[in-house]
Short mmCIF file of C-alpha atoms and ligand atoms in Angstrom, two decimals:
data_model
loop_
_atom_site.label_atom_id
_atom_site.label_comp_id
_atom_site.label_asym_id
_atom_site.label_seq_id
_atom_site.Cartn_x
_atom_site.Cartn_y
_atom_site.Cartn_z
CA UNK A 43 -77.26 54.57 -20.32
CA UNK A 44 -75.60 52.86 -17.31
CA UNK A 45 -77.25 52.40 -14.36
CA UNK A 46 -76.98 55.30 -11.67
CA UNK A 47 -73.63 55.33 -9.49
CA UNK A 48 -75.78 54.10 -6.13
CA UNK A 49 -76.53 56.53 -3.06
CA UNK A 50 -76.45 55.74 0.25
CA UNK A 51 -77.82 58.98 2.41
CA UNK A 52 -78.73 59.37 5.89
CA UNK A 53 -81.26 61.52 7.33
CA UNK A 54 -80.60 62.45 11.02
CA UNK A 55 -83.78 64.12 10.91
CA UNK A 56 -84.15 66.82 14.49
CA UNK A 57 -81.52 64.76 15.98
CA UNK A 58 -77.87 65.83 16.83
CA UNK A 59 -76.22 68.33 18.03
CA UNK A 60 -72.20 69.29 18.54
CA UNK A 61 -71.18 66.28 19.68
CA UNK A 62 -72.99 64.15 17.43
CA UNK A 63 -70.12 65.63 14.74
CA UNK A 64 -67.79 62.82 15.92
CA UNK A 65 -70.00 60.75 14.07
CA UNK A 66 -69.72 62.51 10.96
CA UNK A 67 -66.24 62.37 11.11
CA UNK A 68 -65.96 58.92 11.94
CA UNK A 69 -68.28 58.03 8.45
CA UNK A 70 -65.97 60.67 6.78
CA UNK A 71 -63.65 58.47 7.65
CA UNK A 72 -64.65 54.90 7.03
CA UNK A 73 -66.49 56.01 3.80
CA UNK A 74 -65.16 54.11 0.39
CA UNK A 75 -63.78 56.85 -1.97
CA UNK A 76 -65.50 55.33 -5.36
CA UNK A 77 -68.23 53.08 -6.35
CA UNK A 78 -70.77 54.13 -3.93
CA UNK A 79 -71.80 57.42 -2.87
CA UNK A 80 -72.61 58.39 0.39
CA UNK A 81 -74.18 61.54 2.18
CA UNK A 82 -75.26 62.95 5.71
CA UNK A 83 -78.63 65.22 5.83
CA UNK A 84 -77.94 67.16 9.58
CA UNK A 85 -80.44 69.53 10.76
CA UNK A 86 -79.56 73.11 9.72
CA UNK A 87 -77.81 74.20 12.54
CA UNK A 88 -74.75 71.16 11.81
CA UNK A 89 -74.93 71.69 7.94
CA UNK A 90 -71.89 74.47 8.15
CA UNK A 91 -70.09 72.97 10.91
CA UNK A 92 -70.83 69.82 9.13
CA UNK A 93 -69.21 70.56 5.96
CA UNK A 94 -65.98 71.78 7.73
CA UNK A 95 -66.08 67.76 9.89
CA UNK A 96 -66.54 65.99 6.06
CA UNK A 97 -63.98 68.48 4.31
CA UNK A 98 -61.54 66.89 2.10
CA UNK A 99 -63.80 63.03 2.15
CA UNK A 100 -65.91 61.85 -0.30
CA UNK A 101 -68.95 62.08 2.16
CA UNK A 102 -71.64 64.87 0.50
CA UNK A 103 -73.85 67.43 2.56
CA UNK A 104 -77.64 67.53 2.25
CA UNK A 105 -80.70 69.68 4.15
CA UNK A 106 -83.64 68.45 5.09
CA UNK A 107 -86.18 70.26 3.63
CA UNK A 108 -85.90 73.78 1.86
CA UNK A 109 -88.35 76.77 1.42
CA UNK A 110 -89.56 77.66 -2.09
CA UNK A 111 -88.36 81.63 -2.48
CA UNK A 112 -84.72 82.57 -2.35
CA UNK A 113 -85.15 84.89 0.88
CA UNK A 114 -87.59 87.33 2.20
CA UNK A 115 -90.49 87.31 5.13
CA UNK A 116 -90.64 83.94 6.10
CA UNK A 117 -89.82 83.54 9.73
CA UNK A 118 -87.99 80.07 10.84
CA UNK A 119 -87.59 78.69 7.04
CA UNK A 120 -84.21 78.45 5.33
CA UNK A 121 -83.74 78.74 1.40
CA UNK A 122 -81.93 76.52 -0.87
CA UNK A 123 -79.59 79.44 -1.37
CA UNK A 124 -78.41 79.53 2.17
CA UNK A 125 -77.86 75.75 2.11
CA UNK A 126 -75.63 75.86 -0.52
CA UNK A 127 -73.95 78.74 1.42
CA UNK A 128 -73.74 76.61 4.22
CA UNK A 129 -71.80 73.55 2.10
CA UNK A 130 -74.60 71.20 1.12
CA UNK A 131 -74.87 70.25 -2.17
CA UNK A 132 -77.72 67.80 -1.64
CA UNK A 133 -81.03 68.67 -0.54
CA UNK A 134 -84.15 66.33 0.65
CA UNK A 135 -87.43 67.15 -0.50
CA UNK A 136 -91.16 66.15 -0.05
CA UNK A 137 -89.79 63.69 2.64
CA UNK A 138 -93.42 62.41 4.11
CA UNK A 139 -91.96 64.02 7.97
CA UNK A 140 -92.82 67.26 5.65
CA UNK A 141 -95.99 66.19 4.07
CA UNK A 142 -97.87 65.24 6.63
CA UNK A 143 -96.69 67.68 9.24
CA UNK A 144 -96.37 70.63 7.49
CA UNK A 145 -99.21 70.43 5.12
CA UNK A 146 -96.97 69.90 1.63
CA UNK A 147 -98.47 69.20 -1.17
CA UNK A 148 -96.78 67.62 -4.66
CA UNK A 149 -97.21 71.28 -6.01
CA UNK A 150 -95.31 72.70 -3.15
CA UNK A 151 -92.14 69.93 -3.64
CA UNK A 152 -92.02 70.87 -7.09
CA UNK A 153 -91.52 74.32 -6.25
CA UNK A 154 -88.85 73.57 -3.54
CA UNK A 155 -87.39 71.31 -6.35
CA UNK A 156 -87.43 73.93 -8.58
CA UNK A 157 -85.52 76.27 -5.58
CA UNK A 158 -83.03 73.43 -5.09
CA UNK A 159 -82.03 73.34 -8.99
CA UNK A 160 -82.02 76.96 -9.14
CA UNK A 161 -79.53 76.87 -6.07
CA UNK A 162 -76.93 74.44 -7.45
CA UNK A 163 -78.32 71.90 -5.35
CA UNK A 164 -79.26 67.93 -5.90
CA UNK A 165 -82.54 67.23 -4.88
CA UNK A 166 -83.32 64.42 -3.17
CA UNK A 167 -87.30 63.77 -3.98
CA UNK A 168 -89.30 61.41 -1.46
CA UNK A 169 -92.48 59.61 -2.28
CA UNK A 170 -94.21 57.09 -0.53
CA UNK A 171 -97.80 55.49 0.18
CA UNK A 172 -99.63 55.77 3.71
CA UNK A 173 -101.02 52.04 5.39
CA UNK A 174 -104.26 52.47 4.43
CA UNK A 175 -103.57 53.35 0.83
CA UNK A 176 -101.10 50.51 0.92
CA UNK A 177 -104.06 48.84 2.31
CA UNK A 178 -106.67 49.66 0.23
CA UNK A 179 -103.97 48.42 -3.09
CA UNK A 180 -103.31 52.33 -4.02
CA UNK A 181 -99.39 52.19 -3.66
CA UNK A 182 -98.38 52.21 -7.17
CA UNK A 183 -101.02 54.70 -8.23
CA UNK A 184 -100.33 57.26 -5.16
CA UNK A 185 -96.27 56.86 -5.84
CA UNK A 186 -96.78 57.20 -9.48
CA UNK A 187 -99.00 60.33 -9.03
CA UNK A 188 -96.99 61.80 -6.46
CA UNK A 189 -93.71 61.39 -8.88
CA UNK A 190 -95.50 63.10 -11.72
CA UNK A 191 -96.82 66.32 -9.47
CA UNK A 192 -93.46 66.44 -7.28
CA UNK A 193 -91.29 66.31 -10.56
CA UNK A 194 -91.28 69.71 -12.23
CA UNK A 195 -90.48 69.69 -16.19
CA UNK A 196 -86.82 71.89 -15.70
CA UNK A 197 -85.33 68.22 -14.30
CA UNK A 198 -84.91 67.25 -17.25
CA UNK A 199 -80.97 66.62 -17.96
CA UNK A 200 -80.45 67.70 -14.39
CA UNK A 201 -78.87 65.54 -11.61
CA UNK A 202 -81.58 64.12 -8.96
CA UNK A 203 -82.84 61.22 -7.41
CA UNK A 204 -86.01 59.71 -6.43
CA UNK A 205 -86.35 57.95 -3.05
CA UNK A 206 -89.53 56.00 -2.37
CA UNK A 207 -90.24 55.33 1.04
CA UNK A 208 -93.62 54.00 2.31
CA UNK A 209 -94.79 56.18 5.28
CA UNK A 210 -95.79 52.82 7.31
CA UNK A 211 -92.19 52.40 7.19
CA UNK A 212 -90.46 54.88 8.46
CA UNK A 213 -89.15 54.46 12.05
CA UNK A 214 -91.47 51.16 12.25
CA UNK A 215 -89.02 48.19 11.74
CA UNK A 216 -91.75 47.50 9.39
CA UNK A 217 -90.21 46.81 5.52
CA UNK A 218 -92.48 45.79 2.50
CA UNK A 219 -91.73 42.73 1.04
CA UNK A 220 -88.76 42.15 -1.70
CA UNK A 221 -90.92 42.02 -4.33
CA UNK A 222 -93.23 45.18 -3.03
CA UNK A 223 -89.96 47.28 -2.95
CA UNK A 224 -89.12 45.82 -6.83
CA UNK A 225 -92.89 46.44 -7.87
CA UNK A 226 -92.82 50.32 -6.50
CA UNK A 227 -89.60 50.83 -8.01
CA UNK A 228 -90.18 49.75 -11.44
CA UNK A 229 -93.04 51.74 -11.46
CA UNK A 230 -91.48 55.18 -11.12
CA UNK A 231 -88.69 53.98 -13.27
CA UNK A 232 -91.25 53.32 -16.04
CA UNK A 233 -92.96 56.68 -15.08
CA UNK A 234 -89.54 58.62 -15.39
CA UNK A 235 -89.01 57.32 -18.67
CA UNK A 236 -92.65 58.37 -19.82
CA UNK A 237 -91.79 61.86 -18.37
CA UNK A 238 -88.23 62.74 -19.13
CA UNK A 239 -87.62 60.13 -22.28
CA UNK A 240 -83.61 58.31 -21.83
CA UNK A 241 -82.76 60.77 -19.41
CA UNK A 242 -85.51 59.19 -17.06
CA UNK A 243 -82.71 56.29 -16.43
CA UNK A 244 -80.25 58.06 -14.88
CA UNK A 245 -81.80 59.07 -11.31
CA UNK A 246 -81.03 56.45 -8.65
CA UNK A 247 -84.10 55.73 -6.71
CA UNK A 248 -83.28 55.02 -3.61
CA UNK A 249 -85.54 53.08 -0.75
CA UNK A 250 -85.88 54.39 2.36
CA UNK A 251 -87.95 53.10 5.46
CA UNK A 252 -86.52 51.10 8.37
CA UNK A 253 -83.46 50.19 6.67
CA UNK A 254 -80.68 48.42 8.93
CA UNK A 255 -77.66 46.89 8.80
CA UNK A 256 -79.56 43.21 8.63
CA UNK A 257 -82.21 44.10 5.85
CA UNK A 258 -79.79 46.77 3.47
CA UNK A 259 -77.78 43.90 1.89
CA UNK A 260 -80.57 42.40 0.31
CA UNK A 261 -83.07 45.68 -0.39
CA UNK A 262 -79.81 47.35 -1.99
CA UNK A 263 -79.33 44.51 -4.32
CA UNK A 264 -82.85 44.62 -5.88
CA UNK A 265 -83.52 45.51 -9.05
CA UNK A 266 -83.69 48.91 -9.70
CA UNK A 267 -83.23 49.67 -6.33
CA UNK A 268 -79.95 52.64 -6.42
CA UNK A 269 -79.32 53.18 -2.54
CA UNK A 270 -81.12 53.65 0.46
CA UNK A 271 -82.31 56.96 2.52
CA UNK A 272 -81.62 55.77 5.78
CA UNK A 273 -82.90 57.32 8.75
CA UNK A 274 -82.30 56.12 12.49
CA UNK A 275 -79.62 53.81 11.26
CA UNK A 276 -77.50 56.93 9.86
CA UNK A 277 -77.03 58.32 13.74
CA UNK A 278 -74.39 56.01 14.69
CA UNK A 279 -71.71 55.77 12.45
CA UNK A 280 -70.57 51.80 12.91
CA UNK A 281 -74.25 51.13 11.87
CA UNK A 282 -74.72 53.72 8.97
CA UNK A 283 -71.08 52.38 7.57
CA UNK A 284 -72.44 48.64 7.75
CA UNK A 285 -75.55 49.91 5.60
CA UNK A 286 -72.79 51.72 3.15
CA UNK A 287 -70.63 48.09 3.11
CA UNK A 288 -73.48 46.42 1.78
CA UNK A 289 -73.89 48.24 -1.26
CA UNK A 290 -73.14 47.43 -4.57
CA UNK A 291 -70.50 49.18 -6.26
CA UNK A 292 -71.04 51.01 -9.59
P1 PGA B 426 -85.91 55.28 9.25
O1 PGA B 426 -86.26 56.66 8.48
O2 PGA B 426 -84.71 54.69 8.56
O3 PGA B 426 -85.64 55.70 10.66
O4 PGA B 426 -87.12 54.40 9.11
C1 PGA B 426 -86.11 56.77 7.09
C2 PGA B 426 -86.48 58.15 6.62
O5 PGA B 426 -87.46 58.73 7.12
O6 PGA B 426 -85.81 58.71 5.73
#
């Protein structure tokens, strides 16, 4: 199976409002048609007017985060259903923003993944160890645990990718080392191949965690590494496009 075409998606996170849609255009722009994918994740309130700024591009539209049910009594979420209906196709899940803040368990990411699938939509599935599990030389068996309990058995055959980002990264400037971010990512490649058989090749795992235009070249070249989730650095479109010029093409 040949390796995953790599992904290059930015989270903006609670950040941007009308304005900031100049942005999206400008990456809708500048964005290589082939090769390389690339993606914006807005907060809900730009994904519609979003979609209309990167119609006709090659850019693709994610959510953030996505509630398990399809609709009902749940005040201030939004389903996977109403994404889609909004023009994502992409959707982020379990990112560690969500885990920590909102309480969500593996059990509830599977569920949203679950959601997602059942929506039409690509999730995007974030895992990542804390400092002192990093620390206390738990990375590889938190990430590996949190893959297998995030992961429900229906994504098998089904399009989705994996993004590991350590939570002592994230808005830090702090990056593991090269051969940290190669040791992580081997392991859930080994444990996708133990859970979904060949089809556990094809999801690009993407890093994610302080990512810049100075540090992407080399992170995106690693082995087995298939993009990057990119958060600050996706706001400002010079920067994000940098990030996207410095991947490998498939
Ligand atoms: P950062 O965020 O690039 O600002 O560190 C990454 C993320 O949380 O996805």
């Amino acid at each position: 199976m040949s390796a995953p075409i790599p992904l290059i998606a930015g989270n903006w996170k609670m950040n941007g409002a009308g304005p900031a849609l100049a942005e999206a255009s400008a990456i809708a722009a500048g964005a290589p048609a082939a090769g390389v994918r690339v993606a914006l994740c807005p907060p809900a309130t730009l994904v519609e007017r979003m979609s209309r700024a990167l119609a006709g591009s090659p850019v693709e539209l994610g959510g953030q985060d996505c509630h398990a049910q399809p609709g009902g009594a749940f005040t201030g979420d939004i389903s996977a259903e109403m994404l889609a209906d909004a023009g994502a196709s992409l959707v982020i899940l379990g990112h560690s923003e969500r885990r920590a803040g909102h309480d969500e368990g593996d059990a509830d990411v599977a569920a949203k993944v679950s959601a997602a699938l059942k929506a039409g939509l690509e999730p995007i599935v974030c895992v990542g160890e804390t400092q002192a599990e990093r620390e206390a030389g738990q990375a590889l068996e938190v990430v590996t645990r949190q893959v297998r309990a995030s992961l429900p058995a229906e994504l098998a055959g089904r399009a989705f990718t994996l993004a590991y980002e350590p939570v002592w990264a994230i808005g830090t400037g702090l990056t593991p080392s090269l051969q940290d971010i190669v040791e992580v990512h081997q392991a859930i490649r080994a444990t996708l191949r133990d859970m979904f058989g060949q089809a556990g090749a094809a999801p690009a795992i993407l890093y994610g965690g302080s990512v810049k235009p100075g540090n992407a070249a080399e992170i995106l070249a690693l082995p087995e590494v298939g993009g990057a989730l990119v958060g600050g650095a996706s706001l400002k479109a010079a920067e994000f496009l940098a990030i996207v010029e410095g991947a490998p093409r498939a």
